[in-house]
Short mmCIF file of C-alpha atoms in Angstrom, two decimals:
data_model
loop_
_atom_site.label_atom_id
_atom_site.label_comp_id
_atom_site.label_asym_id
_atom_site.label_seq_id
_atom_site.Cartn_x
_atom_site.Cartn_y
_atom_site.Cartn_z
CA MET A 1 108.39 129.56 -11.67
CA TYR A 2 107.36 125.96 -12.30
CA VAL A 3 104.16 126.42 -10.29
CA ARG A 4 103.13 129.54 -12.23
CA PHE A 5 103.73 127.84 -15.59
CA ALA A 6 101.95 124.69 -14.41
CA ILE A 7 98.84 126.59 -13.28
CA LYS A 8 98.78 128.57 -16.55
CA ASP A 9 99.06 125.36 -18.54
CA LEU A 10 96.24 123.72 -16.53
CA PHE A 11 93.86 126.55 -17.42
CA SER A 12 94.64 126.01 -21.07
CA GLN A 13 93.60 122.32 -20.76
CA ARG A 14 90.41 122.61 -18.75
CA PHE A 15 88.70 119.52 -20.15
CA ILE A 16 91.59 117.12 -19.59
CA CYS A 17 92.21 118.57 -16.14
CA SER A 18 88.53 118.23 -15.23
CA VAL A 19 88.50 114.58 -16.26
CA LEU A 20 91.64 113.85 -14.25
CA PHE A 21 90.26 115.78 -11.27
CA LEU A 22 87.07 113.72 -11.26
CA LEU A 23 88.98 110.45 -11.57
CA PHE A 24 91.23 111.26 -8.62
CA PHE A 25 88.27 112.70 -6.71
CA PHE A 26 86.17 109.53 -6.94
CA VAL A 27 89.14 107.31 -6.10
CA SER A 28 89.87 109.46 -3.05
CA VAL A 29 86.24 109.44 -1.90
CA ALA A 30 86.02 105.66 -2.24
CA VAL A 31 89.30 104.91 -0.45
CA PHE A 32 88.90 107.52 2.29
CA SER A 33 85.20 106.92 3.03
CA GLY A 34 85.66 103.15 2.88
CA SER A 35 88.49 103.35 5.41
CA ILE A 36 86.49 105.55 7.77
CA PHE A 37 83.39 103.38 7.43
CA GLU A 38 85.30 100.17 8.17
CA ARG A 39 87.17 101.73 11.12
CA GLY A 40 83.89 103.10 12.51
CA ALA A 41 82.34 99.63 12.50
CA ILE A 42 85.43 98.19 14.22
CA ASN A 43 85.34 100.95 16.87
CA GLY A 44 81.66 100.32 17.54
CA THR A 45 82.17 96.59 17.94
CA GLU A 46 85.12 97.02 20.31
CA LEU A 47 83.31 99.61 22.44
CA THR A 48 80.22 97.40 22.60
CA LYS A 49 82.19 94.51 24.05
CA THR A 50 83.62 96.83 26.71
CA ARG A 51 80.38 98.63 27.53
CA LEU A 52 78.04 95.65 27.94
CA GLY A 53 79.99 94.61 31.00
CA SER A 54 78.11 91.36 31.67
CA ASP A 55 78.80 87.83 30.45
CA ILE A 56 75.21 86.87 29.55
CA ILE A 57 71.93 88.69 28.98
CA VAL A 58 68.52 87.07 29.48
CA VAL A 59 65.44 88.48 27.72
CA PRO A 60 61.96 87.26 26.76
CA SER A 61 62.26 85.13 23.61
CA GLU A 62 59.76 87.27 21.69
CA TYR A 63 61.84 90.40 22.34
CA GLY A 64 65.30 89.03 21.53
CA ASN A 65 65.70 91.03 18.32
CA ASP A 66 64.17 94.17 19.85
CA VAL A 67 66.68 94.20 22.70
CA GLN A 68 69.63 93.61 20.35
CA ASN A 69 68.42 96.40 18.06
CA SER A 70 68.18 98.69 21.07
CA LEU A 71 71.66 97.78 22.30
CA PHE A 72 73.44 97.93 18.96
CA GLU A 73 71.43 100.39 16.86
CA GLY A 74 69.66 102.60 19.39
CA LYS A 75 66.13 101.60 18.32
CA ALA A 76 63.92 102.30 21.32
CA CYS A 77 61.70 99.48 22.57
CA THR A 78 59.58 98.51 25.57
CA VAL A 79 60.12 94.98 26.92
CA ASN A 80 58.35 93.15 29.77
CA LEU A 81 59.84 90.30 31.83
CA ASP A 82 58.66 89.12 35.25
CA SER A 83 61.12 90.33 37.89
CA ASP A 84 61.07 86.97 39.69
CA TRP A 85 63.21 85.60 36.87
CA ALA A 86 66.18 87.23 38.62
CA GLU A 87 65.79 84.86 41.56
CA LYS A 88 65.35 81.83 39.31
CA ILE A 89 68.44 82.67 37.22
CA SER A 90 70.51 83.36 40.35
CA ALA A 91 69.96 79.73 41.38
CA VAL A 92 71.53 78.36 38.18
CA ASP A 93 74.96 76.82 38.74
CA GLY A 94 77.76 79.15 37.67
CA VAL A 95 75.81 82.41 38.04
CA ASN A 96 77.71 84.84 40.27
CA ARG A 97 75.58 88.02 40.10
CA VAL A 98 72.31 89.06 38.45
CA SER A 99 71.06 92.59 37.85
CA ALA A 100 67.85 93.66 36.15
CA GLU A 101 67.16 96.57 33.81
CA ARG A 102 63.87 98.02 32.59
CA TYR A 103 63.62 99.29 28.97
CA ILE A 104 60.94 101.87 28.14
CA ALA A 105 60.59 103.56 24.74
CA THR A 106 59.70 107.26 25.03
CA LEU A 107 57.44 108.94 22.50
CA ASN A 108 58.71 112.42 23.29
CA ALA A 109 60.40 114.57 25.89
CA GLU A 110 58.24 117.60 26.59
CA CYS A 111 61.17 119.97 27.04
CA CYS A 112 62.63 119.45 23.59
CA SER A 113 60.53 116.91 21.66
CA ALA A 114 63.26 114.28 21.69
CA GLY A 115 61.24 111.28 20.55
CA GLY A 116 62.66 107.78 20.36
CA ILE A 117 64.84 108.03 23.47
CA GLN A 118 65.45 104.63 25.08
CA MET A 119 64.82 105.04 28.78
CA ILE A 120 66.69 102.45 30.85
CA ALA A 121 65.91 101.99 34.54
CA TYR A 122 68.50 100.05 36.53
CA ASP A 123 68.95 98.99 40.15
CA PRO A 124 72.08 100.60 41.67
CA LYS A 125 71.89 98.08 44.54
CA THR A 126 72.56 95.07 42.30
CA ASP A 127 74.17 96.79 39.29
CA PHE A 128 77.67 95.80 38.19
CA THR A 129 77.75 97.38 34.68
CA VAL A 130 76.35 100.93 34.60
CA GLY A 131 78.15 101.88 37.82
CA ALA A 132 81.49 100.98 36.24
CA TRP A 133 80.95 103.47 33.41
CA LEU A 134 79.84 106.15 35.86
CA SER A 135 82.89 105.76 38.08
CA GLU A 136 85.16 106.19 35.05
CA GLN A 137 83.60 109.63 34.50
CA ASN A 138 83.16 110.52 38.19
CA ILE A 139 79.36 110.45 37.87
CA THR A 140 77.33 109.40 40.91
CA ALA A 141 74.31 107.09 40.79
CA PRO A 142 71.17 109.11 39.96
CA LYS A 143 68.69 110.05 42.67
CA THR A 144 64.94 109.90 42.07
CA ASP A 145 64.90 113.32 40.39
CA GLU A 146 68.12 112.83 38.41
CA ILE A 147 68.96 111.29 35.06
CA ILE A 148 72.08 110.29 33.11
CA VAL A 149 72.01 110.54 29.31
CA GLY A 150 73.96 109.17 26.35
CA SER A 151 76.20 111.34 24.19
CA GLU A 152 73.61 111.62 21.38
CA ALA A 153 70.48 112.06 23.49
CA GLY A 154 70.56 115.81 22.84
CA PHE A 155 70.90 117.01 26.44
CA GLU A 156 73.64 118.73 28.43
CA GLN A 157 74.82 118.27 31.98
CA GLY A 158 72.87 120.49 34.38
CA GLN A 159 69.89 120.74 32.04
CA THR A 160 66.39 119.98 33.31
CA VAL A 161 64.38 117.65 31.08
CA SER A 162 60.89 116.22 31.27
CA PHE A 163 60.03 112.56 30.82
CA PHE A 164 56.67 110.95 31.56
CA GLY A 165 55.33 114.17 33.05
CA ARG A 166 58.20 114.55 35.55
CA GLU A 167 61.26 116.77 35.54
CA PHE A 168 64.75 115.34 35.88
CA LYS A 169 68.10 117.03 36.24
CA VAL A 170 70.84 115.74 33.93
CA ILE A 171 73.76 114.92 36.22
CA GLY A 172 76.00 113.36 33.60
CA VAL A 173 76.52 112.71 29.90
CA LEU A 174 78.13 109.36 29.10
CA ASP A 175 81.10 109.09 26.77
CA HIS A 176 80.44 108.19 23.17
CA THR A 177 80.17 104.43 22.49
CA GLY A 178 78.77 104.06 18.97
CA MET A 179 75.99 101.77 20.23
CA GLY A 180 72.42 102.18 21.41
CA TYR A 181 73.45 103.63 24.78
CA ASP A 182 74.35 106.88 23.00
CA THR A 183 70.66 107.66 22.48
CA SER A 184 69.54 106.32 25.87
CA ALA A 185 68.79 107.84 29.25
CA PHE A 186 69.33 106.13 32.61
CA ILE A 187 67.27 106.45 35.78
CA SER A 188 67.13 104.34 38.93
CA PHE A 189 64.46 101.76 39.73
CA ASP A 190 63.23 104.07 42.52
CA SER A 191 62.70 106.85 39.95
CA ALA A 192 60.83 104.47 37.65
CA ARG A 193 58.57 103.36 40.52
CA GLU A 194 57.75 106.97 41.39
CA VAL A 195 56.91 107.75 37.76
CA ALA A 196 54.77 104.59 37.55
CA SER A 197 52.78 105.70 40.59
CA THR A 198 51.62 108.78 38.66
CA GLU A 199 48.31 108.40 36.88
CA GLY A 200 48.75 107.56 33.22
CA TYR A 201 52.35 106.35 33.48
CA SER A 202 52.04 102.89 35.04
CA MET A 203 53.63 101.40 31.88
CA VAL A 204 56.99 102.82 32.99
CA PHE A 205 57.26 100.15 35.70
CA PRO A 206 54.12 98.01 35.47
CA THR A 207 53.05 95.14 37.69
CA GLU A 208 51.42 91.99 36.35
CA ASP A 209 50.00 89.35 38.72
CA GLY A 210 51.81 91.07 41.56
CA LYS A 211 55.20 90.93 39.80
CA GLU A 212 57.14 94.00 38.67
CA GLN A 213 58.04 93.93 34.99
CA VAL A 214 61.71 94.36 34.11
CA SER A 215 63.13 93.88 30.61
CA MET A 216 66.53 92.23 30.75
CA LEU A 217 68.74 90.39 33.20
CA LEU A 218 72.50 90.95 33.15
CA ILE A 219 74.52 88.01 34.42
CA ASP A 220 78.05 87.86 35.77
CA VAL A 221 79.43 84.33 35.50
CA ALA A 222 81.50 82.72 38.23
CA SER A 223 85.20 82.32 37.47
CA ASP A 224 85.08 78.49 37.49
CA GLN A 225 82.73 78.31 34.48
CA THR A 226 82.53 79.79 31.01
CA PRO A 227 79.66 82.04 29.86
CA GLU A 228 78.70 79.52 27.20
CA GLU A 229 78.40 76.71 29.76
CA VAL A 230 76.15 78.84 31.98
CA ARG A 231 74.09 80.01 29.00
CA GLU A 232 73.48 76.40 27.99
CA SER A 233 72.44 75.57 31.56
CA ILE A 234 69.92 78.43 31.55
CA ILE A 235 68.47 77.40 28.19
CA LYS A 236 68.30 73.74 29.23
CA LYS A 237 66.45 74.59 32.42
CA TYR A 238 64.22 77.47 31.31
CA GLY A 239 64.36 77.65 27.52
CA LYS A 240 60.84 76.28 27.14
CA GLU A 241 59.42 78.92 29.47
CA GLY A 242 59.74 81.82 27.01
CA ILE A 243 63.18 83.25 27.72
CA SER A 244 66.36 83.45 25.66
CA ALA A 245 69.93 83.77 26.89
CA TYR A 246 72.77 85.28 24.87
CA SER A 247 76.43 85.26 25.79
CA ILE A 248 78.14 88.57 25.09
CA THR A 249 80.93 86.65 23.37
CA SER A 250 78.49 85.16 20.86
CA LEU A 251 76.83 88.53 20.26
CA VAL A 252 80.18 90.16 19.59
CA SER A 253 81.19 87.20 17.38
CA ASN A 254 78.10 87.80 15.28
CA LEU A 255 79.07 91.45 14.98
CA MET A 256 82.60 90.45 13.96
CA GLU A 257 81.23 88.17 11.24
CA LYS A 258 79.14 91.02 9.88
CA LEU A 259 82.17 93.32 10.14
CA SER A 260 84.27 90.81 8.20
CA GLY A 261 81.69 90.81 5.42
CA ILE A 262 81.68 94.62 5.32
CA SER A 263 85.49 94.72 5.20
CA THR A 264 85.54 92.24 2.31
CA LEU A 265 83.01 94.26 0.32
CA VAL A 266 84.90 97.50 0.94
CA THR A 267 88.18 95.90 -0.14
CA ILE A 268 86.71 94.39 -3.32
CA PHE A 269 85.08 97.68 -4.27
CA ASN A 270 88.25 99.70 -3.63
CA VAL A 271 90.43 97.29 -5.62
CA PHE A 272 87.99 97.34 -8.54
CA LEU A 273 87.82 101.14 -8.46
CA LEU A 274 91.60 101.54 -8.20
CA ILE A 275 92.17 99.28 -11.21
CA THR A 276 89.47 101.01 -13.23
CA ALA A 277 90.63 104.49 -12.28
CA GLY A 278 94.26 103.55 -12.88
CA ILE A 279 93.47 102.46 -16.42
CA ALA A 280 91.43 105.61 -17.00
CA VAL A 281 94.19 107.88 -15.66
CA PHE A 282 96.72 106.07 -17.84
CA ALA A 283 94.52 106.60 -20.91
CA VAL A 284 93.89 110.29 -20.17
CA VAL A 285 97.58 111.02 -19.49
CA SER A 286 98.58 109.16 -22.67
CA LEU A 287 96.04 111.11 -24.71
CA ASN A 288 97.10 114.40 -23.15
CA LEU A 289 100.78 113.87 -23.88
CA PHE A 290 99.99 112.66 -27.38
CA GLN A 291 98.09 115.89 -28.04
CA ARG A 292 101.07 117.89 -26.74
CA ARG A 293 103.77 115.91 -28.55
CA VAL A 294 104.54 118.67 -31.04
CA ILE A 295 105.15 121.23 -28.31
CA LEU A 296 107.24 118.69 -26.36
CA GLY A 297 109.25 117.86 -29.48
CA ARG A 298 109.98 121.49 -30.20
CA LEU A 299 111.05 122.10 -26.62
CA ILE A 300 113.42 119.17 -26.78
CA SER A 301 114.72 120.32 -30.19
CA VAL A 302 115.66 123.76 -28.85
CA GLY A 303 117.56 122.28 -25.95
CA VAL A 304 115.04 122.06 -23.11
CA THR A 305 116.01 118.99 -21.13
CA SER A 306 113.66 116.09 -20.63
CA GLY A 307 114.08 116.52 -16.89
CA LYS A 308 112.61 120.03 -16.94
CA ILE A 309 109.68 118.89 -19.07
CA VAL A 310 109.01 115.95 -16.75
CA ARG A 311 109.08 118.20 -13.68
CA LEU A 312 106.69 120.71 -15.26
CA ILE A 313 104.14 118.15 -16.43
CA SER A 314 104.45 116.13 -13.23
CA LEU A 315 103.73 119.30 -11.24
CA GLU A 316 100.60 119.90 -13.31
CA TYR A 317 99.24 116.44 -12.54
CA ALA A 318 100.34 116.69 -8.91
CA LEU A 319 98.33 119.90 -8.48
CA VAL A 320 95.25 118.25 -9.98
CA MET A 321 95.69 115.16 -7.81
CA ILE A 322 96.26 117.13 -4.59
CA GLY A 323 93.28 119.38 -5.27
CA ALA A 324 91.04 116.38 -5.95
CA ALA A 325 92.23 114.47 -2.88
CA ILE A 326 91.83 117.44 -0.52
CA SER A 327 88.35 118.17 -1.89
CA ALA A 328 87.34 114.52 -1.52
CA ILE A 329 88.65 114.28 2.06
CA ILE A 330 86.94 117.49 3.19
CA ILE A 331 83.60 116.61 1.55
CA THR A 332 83.72 113.06 2.96
CA ILE A 333 84.33 114.29 6.50
CA VAL A 334 81.62 116.95 6.24
CA LEU A 335 79.08 114.42 4.97
CA MET A 336 79.97 111.31 6.97
CA TYR A 337 80.58 112.58 10.50
CA PRO A 338 77.11 114.08 11.08
CA MET A 339 75.59 110.84 9.69
CA GLU A 340 76.85 108.48 12.39
CA SER A 341 73.38 107.45 13.58
CA PHE A 342 72.24 106.90 10.00
CA LEU A 343 75.30 104.75 9.25
CA ARG A 344 74.71 102.73 12.43
CA SER A 345 71.12 101.98 11.43
CA THR A 346 72.17 101.26 7.84
CA VAL A 347 74.71 98.57 8.75
CA GLN A 348 72.56 97.48 11.73
CA MET A 349 75.47 97.30 14.13
CA PRO A 350 77.38 99.59 16.50
CA TYR A 351 79.29 102.35 14.75
CA ALA A 352 81.66 105.01 16.17
CA GLN A 353 83.53 107.48 13.97
CA PRO A 354 87.34 107.28 14.28
CA GLY A 355 89.37 110.03 15.92
CA PHE A 356 91.60 112.69 14.38
CA GLY A 357 94.80 110.63 14.38
CA VAL A 358 93.19 107.72 12.53
CA VAL A 359 91.51 110.07 10.04
CA ALA A 360 94.87 111.77 9.38
CA TRP A 361 96.41 108.38 8.60
CA PHE A 362 93.56 107.50 6.23
CA ALA A 363 94.02 110.87 4.50
CA LEU A 364 97.74 110.19 4.06
CA LYS A 365 96.98 106.71 2.72
CA THR A 366 94.55 108.24 0.23
CA PHE A 367 97.19 110.70 -0.99
CA LEU A 368 99.74 107.90 -1.37
CA LEU A 369 97.37 105.72 -3.42
CA ASP A 370 96.50 108.65 -5.68
CA ALA A 371 100.18 109.45 -6.08
CA MET A 372 100.97 105.82 -6.91
CA ILE A 373 98.39 105.80 -9.71
CA ALA A 374 99.72 109.08 -11.12
CA VAL A 375 103.39 108.07 -10.91
CA ILE A 376 102.87 104.72 -12.64
CA ALA A 377 100.94 106.36 -15.46
CA LEU A 378 103.43 109.19 -15.90
CA VAL A 379 106.54 107.00 -15.75
CA TYR A 380 105.23 104.69 -18.45
CA VAL A 381 104.03 107.45 -20.75
CA PHE A 382 107.13 109.63 -20.26
CA SER A 383 109.43 106.70 -20.91
CA ARG A 384 107.77 106.17 -24.27
CA GLN A 385 107.42 109.78 -25.42
CA LEU A 386 110.52 111.52 -24.12
CA LYS A 387 113.02 108.83 -25.05
CA LYS A 388 112.45 109.77 -28.67
CA ASP A 389 114.45 112.44 -30.41
CA GLY A 390 112.64 115.80 -30.48
CA ALA A 391 112.87 116.10 -34.26
CA LEU A 392 111.36 112.63 -34.63
CA ILE A 393 108.37 113.59 -32.49
CA VAL A 394 107.72 116.64 -34.65
CA LYS A 395 108.22 114.61 -37.80
CA GLU A 396 105.60 112.07 -36.60
CA ASP A 397 103.04 114.87 -36.38
CA ILE A 398 103.88 116.17 -39.87
CA ARG A 399 103.19 112.72 -41.29
#
């Protein structure tokens, strides 16, 4: 009965209900989307730390930003570094293992026009990072005609794709990470050498002055030293020769600093919006009850209890709030989840959308915040209006 009366009453107050709906809608969008956005950045940062696998990376100084953009944002790049740097770095005190990778930006994939894919060639013989991910998913190291792709590369396991004029069979799709690896494809050094031997594709694995060109060195530090100590040793010895060394800890720390700034901005914005919306809801509810004071007074005068009136009006506002919150949550999910790559490039850091359980908690939190705003406004207004005698309320209107 209450629901039927409440819905009927809402239709008779379309303007007020529309204003309240929009207020709750925008609050819900801000709180819910802000929570998802912040959690996505946290997920991306945590997955990045796990996925990189090495303690230090060494790249040419001029390509430092390009490599970081490729790792964190998925921006494809081509980087050249003499392969003999692996031997030099291996001789530095505290270096346990060194493995090289070759980064090649693809313009397109003939089978499906997937431009901007970051092709990464690695050496399974010296690798200690990629192999760990593959073993977790029971994927074997790729042969010369095989390829492994990231979750957002647009390919499926078993599919045949064409890169650099050659066909490869997709033998595995890596789990989602929220970083650049999601839009990458992995082949072995042997595959890259075969491609480079084909006319027109020498840039895949070029040779300069008799030295193969890799892009990045991944370093595993010995247990008796810290990554920062080894990084400083590398920079001290070779820093003037055009290379840069980054510890994974420092890279992740930089991401955490950026994440902290994002979290602060999201919190400030949400607090400001909650206060503003709370005041607006309070004003609209006050105005609405003031406009209905004669009807409320007459109901009280004929014996309708304040409790029944409170339940009816509270139900009206609850229906508006729930409708606004559900609409906001659905629209936010529909809009945000397909935009993961866009969000990653916008914040310029790894980003991975949260799972169902986390989203459900954020939805519940959004409902609770909306309910808190509504309850505070209603309690205050009801306590002022309904504590009066019904005849007095009617008399106030006559005056």
